[in-house]
Amino acid sequence: MRGIILASCYTDKVDTHNALKKNRDNMIVKEILNALTGLIIGLDIKMAETLLKTKDFTPYKDKICLAIETCRRYKIMNPDMLRTDYVKFLYMVQDAVQSEALNEILGFSVAAELLTVGRYARENGFEEMLRDPRLPLCITPVPLMKSRDVLNKCLRCKDQTVNELLRATGAKHRVDENTVEIAVRSLNDANCFSNDNVKTTEQLLELLKTYFKPGSSTQGTDLSITEGKDGSRLTHEHRRQYYYVLQSLTLWKNICRQMYSLWTIAEEDMLNPNEKYELRSTGQGLQRVQKAPTLYRAIQDVLAQTKQELGEWVGSERIHLGDDQVPNAFHFIDKYGQVSRILIPILRTLEHIDLLEKGDGSRLHSKGDGQHYRDYVAEVWGSGEKAKQAVLRVLFPVRIRWQRWRQHGRRRQLH
């Protein structure tokens, strides 16, 4: 499937002004049929001979649906993969679902339900295991510890519990232990991903609270922004901007914590055959503008949770989804899927400031005692703490696309 995605120029052909002037529906049918034919050829060349003769895709329904479902599930579990090409694939599946002409030719829908652990356990007859009191320990990631002995003890205890659960479930439900292990390891992987995804925003929140205070500021810790200066579209005094940054990072954290479920919901909205999209110019080029009611409600719940957690909210609560700013559900969720990818280099930079100040040349891959690093930090920044504050002051005029604010009697969009 990956080869089909990389080789295809689908959106370059069908999502253009030229396609809108011609018979775009016929173009969609032709391109998707070509892609599915290529998929069958890649799976089994002998099987493809029959397809090329009969032009009947019905016998290959299961293989096509499985390939597409697996690709979707792979992307959800690995958001850094297929970063530029997945949207092309998703739009192709979206058109396959919404095109009446194509569905008539194929005789089936290519978008199958995603395989989740719950469904997998239910189909294999061990759904009861999901309520086993031992399961939480089996799927909770073991945190890093300073003591290697304690860490190894925790890992051994977890492995022992996992093995006990696998044996008990396999014997009780007459299921192969390897089948049960797939479900347990999948849940553990999901929790590891969630923890790692959230950890970056939690670290940044801690840095905000450590180096900046809402009630006071100095020249080095002032977060205030002025409209028209350094790209700012608003004027916020220090305290207001502090709470805006705090709520933005907290919102990121809460969205990242639920990334699996939100991404699944987003794709369900994208592939809803009853929720047609409109291909139109939004000021960001031609975009597929489509409502996403299920994701909208889910984000409303996350927003309410964030407000309750903070107790104070700065600005409007309007969510942009399915409009010119955020055309569809994928545009929304993919942005938050990249949060960790954006923040990790910043956090590493801040960690290296400590190494510079200590002059730890060995960890900085440098020869010598590192005195020149210490001299540099002292001469340019005064201290490592002030250097960190300088980096964070550049970062913390943070903006979230879907929030709107009223300033000087008119709405302004933050990007």
XYZ file of N, CA and C in Angstrom, residues 66-189:
372
model
N -8.602 -4.813 3.776
C -7.575 -5.072 4.783
C -6.349 -4.195 4.553
N -5.937 -4.043 3.300
C -4.765 -3.217 2.994
C -4.999 -1.763 3.392
N -6.181 -1.256 3.091
C -6.497 0.139 3.414
C -6.630 0.325 4.927
N -7.300 -0.603 5.591
C -7.465 -0.504 7.044
C -6.122 -0.592 7.753
N -5.251 -1.476 7.284
C -3.931 -1.626 7.902
C -3.109 -0.356 7.743
N -3.189 0.265 6.583
C -2.454 1.509 6.345
C -2.959 2.619 7.257
N -4.256 2.706 7.425
C -4.829 3.724 8.310
C -4.385 3.495 9.752
N -4.435 2.246 10.178
C -4.049 1.919 11.555
C -2.554 2.175 11.773
N -1.757 1.883 10.767
C -0.312 2.121 10.854
C -0.018 3.611 11.041
N -0.736 4.446 10.321
C -0.519 5.891 10.433
C -0.916 6.408 11.813
N -2.030 5.928 12.338
C -2.472 6.369 13.663
C -1.431 6.008 14.716
N -0.833 4.833 14.573
C 0.153 4.376 15.552
C 1.534 4.978 15.310
N 1.758 5.523 14.107
C 3.060 6.108 13.758
C 2.835 7.444 13.046
N 2.426 8.474 13.774
C 2.065 9.745 13.126
C 3.211 10.419 12.387
N 4.459 10.067 12.715
C 5.593 10.674 12.024
C 5.842 10.062 10.649
N 5.214 8.929 10.364
C 5.416 8.264 9.080
C 4.432 8.799 8.038
N 4.832 8.727 6.780
C 3.988 9.173 5.657
C 3.457 10.587 5.890
N 4.308 11.454 6.375
C 3.846 12.776 6.804
C 3.257 13.595 5.658
N 3.856 13.510 4.478
C 3.366 14.325 3.366
C 2.448 13.553 2.427
N 2.456 12.236 2.513
C 1.708 11.428 1.550
C 0.412 10.844 2.110
N 0.282 10.800 3.429
C -0.899 10.140 3.980
C -2.181 10.886 3.630
N -2.116 12.206 3.603
C -3.327 12.968 3.284
C -3.804 12.632 1.873
N -2.870 12.370 0.968
C -3.231 11.963 -0.398
C -3.981 10.632 -0.372
N -3.475 9.706 0.432
C -4.132 8.403 0.583
C -5.522 8.561 1.194
N -5.620 9.371 2.245
C -6.905 9.535 2.924
C -7.934 10.190 2.008
N -7.498 11.161 1.215
C -8.414 11.801 0.269
C -8.877 10.807 -0.799
N -7.995 9.902 -1.175
C -8.367 8.879 -2.148
C -9.448 7.961 -1.566
N -9.261 7.553 -0.313
C -10.257 6.707 0.348
C -11.561 7.484 0.537
N -11.444 8.756 0.869
C -12.629 9.598 1.035
C -13.448 9.645 -0.254
N -12.777 9.827 -1.371
C -13.478 9.861 -2.656
C -14.066 8.498 -2.999
N -13.339 7.433 -2.650
C -13.851 6.088 -2.917
C -15.136 5.827 -2.142
N -15.222 6.389 -0.944
C -16.414 6.203 -0.111
C -17.572 7.055 -0.608
N -17.265 8.272 -1.051
C -18.328 9.220 -1.386
C -18.766 9.169 -2.846
N -17.985 8.534 -3.703
C -18.333 8.475 -5.123
C -19.364 7.375 -5.377
N -20.559 7.764 -5.755
C -21.610 6.780 -6.037
C -21.251 5.932 -7.254
N -20.651 6.567 -8.255
C -20.281 5.833 -9.468
C -19.250 4.753 -9.157
N -18.272 5.092 -8.318
C -17.229 4.121 -7.976
C -17.787 2.984 -7.128
N -18.649 3.315 -6.175
C -19.249 2.270 -5.341
C -20.089 1.309 -6.172
N -20.704 1.845 -7.215
C -21.500 0.991 -8.100
C -20.602 0.046 -8.893
N -19.449 0.539 -9.315
C -18.505 -0.300 -10.061
C -17.886 -1.367 -9.160
N -17.455 -0.946 -7.961
C -16.787 -1.881 -7.051
C -17.770 -2.861 -6.419
N -18.923 -2.347 -6.036
C -19.904 -3.189 -5.364
C -19.700 -3.282 -3.870
N -18.786 -2.479 -3.324
C -18.532 -2.479 -1.880
C -17.818 -1.188 -1.500
N -17.798 -0.910 -0.190
C -17.074 0.252 0.324
C -15.674 -0.175 0.737
N -14.680 0.616 0.381
C -13.290 0.245 0.672
C -12.889 0.591 2.100
N -13.696 1.391 2.796
C -13.341 1.843 4.146
C -13.952 0.911 5.183
N -13.162 -0.021 5.666
C -13.623 -0.946 6.699
C -13.408 -0.334 8.081
N -14.093 -0.879 9.063
C -13.933 -0.417 10.440
C -12.520 -0.720 10.927
N -11.922 0.246 11.629
C -10.574 0.045 12.151
C -10.563 -1.085 13.181
N -9.515 -1.883 13.136
C -9.370 -2.976 14.093
C -8.792 -2.428 15.393
N -9.590 -2.428 16.429
C -9.146 -1.983 17.749
C -8.923 -3.196 18.647
N -8.303 -2.970 19.785
C -8.074 -4.067 20.730
C -9.405 -4.639 21.207
N -10.376 -3.777 21.447
C -11.684 -4.249 21.896
C -12.335 -5.171 20.883
N -12.307 -4.758 19.631
C -12.898 -5.589 18.581
C -12.102 -6.877 18.393
N -10.785 -6.772 18.449
C -9.913 -7.942 18.291
C -10.182 -8.967 19.396
N -10.300 -8.478 20.633
C -10.565 -9.381 21.758
C -11.953 -10.004 21.642
N -12.904 -9.215 21.196
C -14.274 -9.720 21.051
C -14.343 -10.800 19.974
N -13.685 -10.559 18.854
C -13.723 -11.527 17.754
C -13.006 -12.826 18.105
N -12.006 -12.737 19.005
C -11.257 -13.935 19.379
C -11.741 -14.557 20.687
N -12.804 -13.989 21.248
C -13.462 -14.626 22.377
C -12.832 -14.425 23.735
N -12.019 -13.378 23.920
C -11.442 -13.150 25.252
C -11.642 -11.699 25.710
N -12.785 -11.131 25.360
C -13.084 -9.748 25.734
C -13.097 -9.565 27.251
N -13.414 -10.623 27.967
C -13.460 -10.554 29.430
C -12.109 -10.153 30.024
N -11.025 -10.473 29.320
C -9.685 -10.135 29.813
C -9.512 -8.632 30.006
N -10.223 -7.829 29.217
C -10.081 -6.381 29.299
C -10.566 -5.831 30.639
N -11.285 -6.650 31.394
C -11.746 -6.240 32.725
C -10.965 -6.926 33.838
N -9.923 -7.650 33.479
C -9.107 -8.356 34.471
C -8.332 -7.338 35.316
N -8.343 -7.459 36.644
C -7.643 -6.487 37.507
C -6.130 -6.471 37.305
N -5.578 -7.505 36.682
C -4.131 -7.528 36.428
C -3.739 -6.724 35.192
N -4.715 -6.430 34.345
C -4.400 -5.775 33.074
C -3.763 -4.392 33.240
N -4.259 -3.529 34.142
C -3.630 -2.204 34.273
C -2.128 -2.262 34.524
N -1.689 -3.207 35.363
C -0.252 -3.340 35.613
C 0.479 -3.797 34.352
N -0.169 -4.644 33.568
C 0.465 -5.192 32.362
C 0.645 -4.146 31.264
N -0.177 -3.114 31.268
C -0.137 -2.145 30.164
C 0.328 -0.764 30.620
N 0.799 -0.669 31.863
C 1.320 0.604 32.360
C 2.825 0.658 32.129
N 3.324 1.629 31.374
C 4.767 1.718 31.117
C 5.551 1.913 32.415
N 6.680 1.251 32.510
C 7.557 1.412 33.672
C 8.409 2.658 33.455
N 8.340 3.640 34.342
C 9.107 4.877 34.142
C 10.597 4.660 34.355
N 11.389 5.569 33.812
C 12.831 5.509 34.033
C 13.140 5.769 35.504
N 14.108 5.045 36.026
C 14.486 5.189 37.431
C 15.994 5.316 37.548
N 16.431 6.032 38.570
C 17.865 6.210 38.774
C 18.530 4.896 39.177
N 17.825 4.118 39.968
C 18.373 2.839 40.422
C 18.073 1.753 39.392
N 19.114 1.210 38.793
C 18.915 0.157 37.804
C 18.350 -1.103 38.452
N 18.722 -1.367 39.698
C 18.206 -2.549 40.387
C 16.694 -2.454 40.571
N 16.234 -1.276 40.980
C 14.788 -1.081 41.164
C 14.066 -1.177 39.820
N 14.670 -0.590 38.781
C 14.066 -0.636 37.449
C 13.921 -2.076 36.969
N 14.987 -2.855 37.113
C 14.940 -4.256 36.679
C 13.912 -5.059 37.479
N 13.801 -4.746 38.763
C 12.820 -5.439 39.604
C 11.398 -5.139 39.124
N 11.145 -3.870 38.783
C 9.816 -3.477 38.285
C 9.516 -4.146 36.944
N 10.519 -4.199 36.072
C 10.325 -4.825 34.764
C 10.046 -6.318 34.901
N 10.776 -6.980 35.811
C 10.551 -8.415 36.021
C 9.161 -8.675 36.586
N 8.745 -7.813 37.508
C 7.409 -7.957 38.100
C 6.327 -7.788 37.037
N 6.515 -6.807 36.163
C 5.540 -6.576 35.097
C 5.506 -7.756 34.130
N 6.673 -8.244 33.720
C 6.722 -9.386 32.795
C 6.075 -10.625 33.408
N 6.295 -10.823 34.699
C 5.700 -11.971 35.376
C 4.176 -11.869 35.373
N 3.672 -10.660 35.630
C 2.218 -10.455 35.635
C 1.635 -10.652 34.242
N 2.348 -10.167 33.230
C 1.890 -10.343 31.846
C 1.798 -11.827 31.505
N 2.823 -12.578 31.849
C 2.830 -14.013 31.543
C 1.704 -14.746 32.272
N 1.453 -14.354 33.514
C 0.348 -14.967 34.263
C -0.988 -14.679 33.585
N -1.157 -13.432 33.157
C -2.408 -13.044 32.496
C -2.589 -13.794 31.180
N -1.504 -13.938 30.420
C -1.590 -14.642 29.137
C -1.964 -16.106 29.340
N -1.327 -16.747 30.306
C -1.613 -18.166 30.555
C -3.052 -18.353 31.041
N -3.471 -17.492 31.966
C -4.820 -17.629 32.524
C -5.887 -17.377 31.459
N -5.689 -16.334 30.652
C -6.668 -16.006 29.609
C -6.695 -17.081 28.534
N -5.518 -17.547 28.132
C -5.456 -18.590 27.115
C -6.144 -19.866 27.552
N -5.929 -20.255 28.812
C -6.533 -21.488 29.317
C -8.042 -21.342 29.494
N -8.466 -20.192 30.000
C -9.892 -19.994 30.290
C -10.726 -19.905 29.025
N -10.211 -19.211 28.019
C -10.997 -18.974 26.803
C -10.535 -19.829 25.623
N -9.571 -20.730 25.894
C -9.054 -21.620 24.856
C -8.566 -20.837 23.637
N -7.726 -19.873 23.945
C -7.140 -19.011 22.915
C -5.627 -19.128 23.006
N -4.979 -19.080 21.859
C -3.523 -19.132 21.838
C -2.948 -17.928 22.587
N -1.934 -18.173 23.403
C -1.354 -17.092 24.205
C -0.780 -15.979 23.337
N -0.260 -16.323 22.177
C 0.285 -15.301 21.278
C -0.806 -14.344 20.801
N -2.000 -14.881 20.607
C -3.130 -14.045 20.197
C -3.487 -13.050 21.297
N -3.485 -13.528 22.531
C -3.784 -12.653 23.667
C -2.671 -11.622 23.849
N -1.439 -12.055 23.638
C -0.303 -11.154 23.848
C -0.346 -9.966 22.890
N -0.832 -10.190 21.677
C -0.939 -9.088 20.717
C -1.805 -7.970 21.290
N -2.918 -8.346 21.928
C -3.814 -7.346 22.510
C -3.148 -6.620 23.673
N -2.489 -7.374 24.545
C -1.851 -6.774 25.722
C -0.719 -5.835 25.307
N 0.128 -6.292 24.393
C 1.250 -5.458 23.949
C 0.761 -4.222 23.200
N -0.342 -4.363 22.480
C -0.891 -3.208 21.759
C -1.354 -2.130 22.731
N -2.015 -2.549 23.802
C -2.448 -1.588 24.817
C -1.250 -0.936 25.497
N -0.226 -1.722 25.752
C 0.985 -1.175 26.371
C 1.656 -0.162 25.443
N 1.730 -0.495 24.153
C 2.318 0.434 23.182
C 1.526 1.735 23.120
